[in-house]
Amino acid sequence: GAVLLESAADEDCTECYPCEISGDNVFDYAPMVRAILADRAAGVSRGRMAARFMNTLCLMAADITEAIGRESGVNAAVLSGGSFQNMYILSRLPRMLEQRGFRVYTHSRVSCSDEGLSLGQLMILNAAVE
């Protein structure tokens, strides 16, 4: 399903669905789901809906990262995990974060999936015991 969603996306679409983030950085997806259902009923193209959905995920991730960055003083973001096998998201989210002043790190030598996550966990554990 994820590959079909990515391949269906209209690359030129920059619109997002409505989204709300609570004060404790929790994404409320109900407004987005209602808007998707309204788009479907209105006959909006799958490509536009797919793009709007993924654009919304990118916006939500950038907003939450920015909020956490303000709270913590951290201005670096590491993007890894299975979600970042999606080239649509990987081509947009780093730019959004960089525009907000973050240094963005992505996978390059190991996969972004379980292999990379395990390596990152080992690095954190190693730093914690030193």
PDB file of C-alpha atoms in Angstrom:
ATOM      1  CA  GLY A   1       0.000   0.000   0.000  1.00  0.00           C
ATOM      2  CA  ALA A   2       2.758   2.467   0.878  1.00  0.00           C
ATOM      3  CA  VAL A   3       4.485   1.967  -2.480  1.00  0.00           C
ATOM      4  CA  LEU A   4       1.191   2.455  -4.336  1.00  0.00           C
ATOM      5  CA  LEU A   5       0.501   5.632  -2.358  1.00  0.00           C
ATOM      6  CA  GLU A   6       3.946   7.015  -3.146  1.00  0.00           C
ATOM      7  CA  SER A   7       3.702   6.158  -6.835  1.00  0.00           C
ATOM      8  CA  ALA A   8       0.212   7.670  -7.147  1.00  0.00           C
ATOM      9  CA  ALA A   9       1.179  11.079  -5.742  1.00  0.00           C
ATOM     10  CA  ASP A  10       0.907  14.142  -7.962  1.00  0.00           C
ATOM     11  CA  GLU A  11       4.458  15.533  -7.774  1.00  0.00           C
ATOM     12  CA  ASP A  12       3.239  19.070  -8.525  1.00  0.00           C
ATOM     13  CA  CYS A  13       0.729  19.229  -5.678  1.00  0.00           C
ATOM     14  CA  THR A  14       1.856  21.373  -2.743  1.00  0.00           C
ATOM     15  CA  GLU A  15      -1.448  21.425  -0.855  1.00  0.00           C
ATOM     16  CA  CYS A  16      -1.944  19.895   2.578  1.00  0.00           C
ATOM     17  CA  TYR A  17      -4.946  18.612   4.452  1.00  0.00           C
ATOM     18  CA  PRO A  18      -5.945  20.339   7.683  1.00  0.00           C
ATOM     19  CA  CYS A  19      -4.077  19.028  10.685  1.00  0.00           C
ATOM     20  CA  GLU A  20      -3.937  19.909  14.325  1.00  0.00           C
ATOM     21  CA  ILE A  21      -1.129  19.393  16.797  1.00  0.00           C
ATOM     22  CA  SER A  22      -1.893  19.596  20.499  1.00  0.00           C
ATOM     23  CA  GLY A  23       0.254  21.389  23.066  1.00  0.00           C
ATOM     24  CA  ASP A  24       1.952  18.116  23.940  1.00  0.00           C
ATOM     25  CA  ASN A  25       3.004  17.546  20.291  1.00  0.00           C
ATOM     26  CA  VAL A  26       0.369  14.946  19.470  1.00  0.00           C
ATOM     27  CA  PHE A  27      -0.951  14.890  15.901  1.00  0.00           C
ATOM     28  CA  ASP A  28      -4.748  14.854  15.719  1.00  0.00           C
ATOM     29  CA  TYR A  29      -5.463  13.222  12.389  1.00  0.00           C
ATOM     30  CA  ALA A  30      -9.279  13.449  12.564  1.00  0.00           C
ATOM     31  CA  PRO A  31      -9.519  16.718  10.541  1.00  0.00           C
ATOM     32  CA  MET A  32      -7.288  15.195   7.870  1.00  0.00           C
ATOM     33  CA  VAL A  33      -9.375  12.015   7.636  1.00  0.00           C
ATOM     34  CA  ARG A  34     -12.581  14.047   7.310  1.00  0.00           C
ATOM     35  CA  ALA A  35     -11.009  16.110   4.507  1.00  0.00           C
ATOM     36  CA  ILE A  36      -9.798  12.963   2.701  1.00  0.00           C
ATOM     37  CA  LEU A  37     -13.298  11.488   2.859  1.00  0.00           C
ATOM     38  CA  ALA A  38     -14.748  14.767   1.538  1.00  0.00           C
ATOM     39  CA  ASP A  39     -12.209  14.764  -1.317  1.00  0.00           C
ATOM     40  CA  ARG A  40     -13.100  11.176  -2.174  1.00  0.00           C
ATOM     41  CA  ALA A  41     -16.813  12.002  -2.228  1.00  0.00           C
ATOM     42  CA  ALA A  42     -16.093  15.044  -4.424  1.00  0.00           C
ATOM     43  CA  GLY A  43     -14.140  12.945  -6.937  1.00  0.00           C
ATOM     44  CA  VAL A  44     -10.733  14.515  -6.308  1.00  0.00           C
ATOM     45  CA  SER A  45      -8.003  12.552  -8.104  1.00  0.00           C
ATOM     46  CA  ARG A  46      -6.110   9.859  -6.241  1.00  0.00           C
ATOM     47  CA  GLY A  47      -2.848  11.546  -7.182  1.00  0.00           C
ATOM     48  CA  ARG A  48      -3.849  14.807  -5.560  1.00  0.00           C
ATOM     49  CA  MET A  49      -5.214  13.058  -2.477  1.00  0.00           C
ATOM     50  CA  ALA A  50      -2.035  10.981  -2.107  1.00  0.00           C
ATOM     51  CA  ALA A  51       0.150  14.078  -2.422  1.00  0.00           C
ATOM     52  CA  ARG A  52      -1.963  16.098   0.013  1.00  0.00           C
ATOM     53  CA  PHE A  53      -1.788  13.224   2.524  1.00  0.00           C
ATOM     54  CA  MET A  54       1.994  12.927   2.327  1.00  0.00           C
ATOM     55  CA  ASN A  55       2.433  16.718   2.282  1.00  0.00           C
ATOM     56  CA  THR A  56       0.406  16.802   5.495  1.00  0.00           C
ATOM     57  CA  LEU A  57       2.637  14.168   7.083  1.00  0.00           C
ATOM     58  CA  CYS A  58       5.690  16.234   6.150  1.00  0.00           C
ATOM     59  CA  LEU A  59       4.154  19.412   7.566  1.00  0.00           C
ATOM     60  CA  MET A  60       3.155  17.650  10.767  1.00  0.00           C
ATOM     61  CA  ALA A  61       6.643  16.174  11.185  1.00  0.00           C
ATOM     62  CA  ALA A  62       8.280  19.557  10.527  1.00  0.00           C
ATOM     63  CA  ASP A  63       5.965  21.363  12.965  1.00  0.00           C
ATOM     64  CA  ILE A  64       6.517  18.822  15.741  1.00  0.00           C
ATOM     65  CA  THR A  65      10.275  18.747  15.124  1.00  0.00           C
ATOM     66  CA  GLU A  66      10.369  22.540  15.298  1.00  0.00           C
ATOM     67  CA  ALA A  67       8.385  22.577  18.563  1.00  0.00           C
ATOM     68  CA  ILE A  68      10.642  19.960  20.144  1.00  0.00           C
ATOM     69  CA  GLY A  69      13.698  21.824  18.860  1.00  0.00           C
ATOM     70  CA  ARG A  70      12.516  25.024  20.556  1.00  0.00           C
ATOM     71  CA  GLU A  71      11.924  23.169  23.823  1.00  0.00           C
ATOM     72  CA  SER A  72      15.212  21.258  23.768  1.00  0.00           C
ATOM     73  CA  GLY A  73      17.540  23.639  21.959  1.00  0.00           C
ATOM     74  CA  VAL A  74      18.435  20.882  19.496  1.00  0.00           C
ATOM     75  CA  ASN A  75      18.690  21.993  15.868  1.00  0.00           C
ATOM     76  CA  ALA A  76      19.499  18.653  14.231  1.00  0.00           C
ATOM     77  CA  ALA A  77      17.097  16.035  12.915  1.00  0.00           C
ATOM     78  CA  VAL A  78      17.912  12.459  11.961  1.00  0.00           C
ATOM     79  CA  LEU A  79      15.493  10.920   9.467  1.00  0.00           C
ATOM     80  CA  SER A  80      15.551   7.151   9.323  1.00  0.00           C
ATOM     81  CA  GLY A  81      13.250   4.188   9.520  1.00  0.00           C
ATOM     82  CA  GLY A  82      10.893   2.589   7.059  1.00  0.00           C
ATOM     83  CA  SER A  83       8.974   5.826   6.402  1.00  0.00           C
ATOM     84  CA  PHE A  84      12.073   7.237   4.779  1.00  0.00           C
ATOM     85  CA  GLN A  85      12.067   4.581   2.095  1.00  0.00           C
ATOM     86  CA  ASN A  86       9.327   6.826   0.672  1.00  0.00           C
ATOM     87  CA  MET A  87      11.158   9.095  -1.763  1.00  0.00           C
ATOM     88  CA  TYR A  88       8.245  11.540  -1.937  1.00  0.00           C
ATOM     89  CA  ILE A  89       8.555  12.260   1.786  1.00  0.00           C
ATOM     90  CA  LEU A  90      12.354  12.071   1.770  1.00  0.00           C
ATOM     91  CA  SER A  91      12.521  14.650  -1.008  1.00  0.00           C
ATOM     92  CA  ARG A  92      10.319  17.146   0.862  1.00  0.00           C
ATOM     93  CA  LEU A  93      10.739  16.854   4.618  1.00  0.00           C
ATOM     94  CA  PRO A  94      14.486  17.567   4.738  1.00  0.00           C
ATOM     95  CA  ARG A  95      13.951  20.806   2.781  1.00  0.00           C
ATOM     96  CA  MET A  96      11.176  21.858   5.149  1.00  0.00           C
ATOM     97  CA  LEU A  97      13.384  21.209   8.172  1.00  0.00           C
ATOM     98  CA  GLU A  98      16.388  22.970   6.652  1.00  0.00           C
ATOM     99  CA  GLN A  99      14.207  26.023   5.954  1.00  0.00           C
ATOM    100  CA  ARG A 100      13.397  26.029   9.675  1.00  0.00           C
ATOM    101  CA  GLY A 101      17.068  26.009  10.622  1.00  0.00           C
ATOM    102  CA  PHE A 102      17.689  22.310  11.236  1.00  0.00           C
ATOM    103  CA  ARG A 103      20.676  20.277  10.155  1.00  0.00           C
ATOM    104  CA  VAL A 104      19.194  17.150   8.613  1.00  0.00           C
ATOM    105  CA  TYR A 105      20.875  13.767   8.576  1.00  0.00           C
ATOM    106  CA  THR A 106      19.652  10.845   6.485  1.00  0.00           C
ATOM    107  CA  HIS A 107      20.850   7.318   5.824  1.00  0.00           C
ATOM    108  CA  SER A 108      23.604   6.831   3.287  1.00  0.00           C
ATOM    109  CA  ARG A 109      25.733   3.811   4.234  1.00  0.00           C
ATOM    110  CA  VAL A 110      23.148   1.499   5.752  1.00  0.00           C
ATOM    111  CA  SER A 111      19.481   1.050   4.968  1.00  0.00           C
ATOM    112  CA  CYS A 112      16.898   3.254   6.611  1.00  0.00           C
ATOM    113  CA  SER A 113      14.942   0.212   7.716  1.00  0.00           C
ATOM    114  CA  ASP A 114      15.591  -2.147  10.636  1.00  0.00           C
ATOM    115  CA  GLU A 115      19.310  -2.441   9.923  1.00  0.00           C
ATOM    116  CA  GLY A 116      19.815   1.318  10.309  1.00  0.00           C
ATOM    117  CA  LEU A 117      17.534   1.574  13.321  1.00  0.00           C
ATOM    118  CA  SER A 118      19.422  -1.205  15.100  1.00  0.00           C
ATOM    119  CA  LEU A 119      22.738   0.463  14.373  1.00  0.00           C
ATOM    120  CA  GLY A 120      21.428   3.754  15.762  1.00  0.00           C
ATOM    121  CA  GLN A 121      20.177   2.038  18.905  1.00  0.00           C
ATOM    122  CA  LEU A 122      23.596   0.452  19.400  1.00  0.00           C
ATOM    123  CA  MET A 123      25.267   3.844  19.016  1.00  0.00           C
ATOM    124  CA  ILE A 124      22.971   5.373  21.659  1.00  0.00           C
ATOM    125  CA  LEU A 125      23.604   2.457  24.014  1.00  0.00           C
ATOM    126  CA  ASN A 126      27.341   2.767  23.474  1.00  0.00           C
ATOM    127  CA  ALA A 127      27.245   6.489  24.276  1.00  0.00           C
ATOM    128  CA  ALA A 128      25.149   5.845  27.398  1.00  0.00           C
ATOM    129  CA  VAL A 129      27.578   3.344  28.912  1.00  0.00           C
ATOM    130  CA  GLU A 130      30.735   5.339  28.269  1.00  0.00           C
TER     131      GLU A 130
END
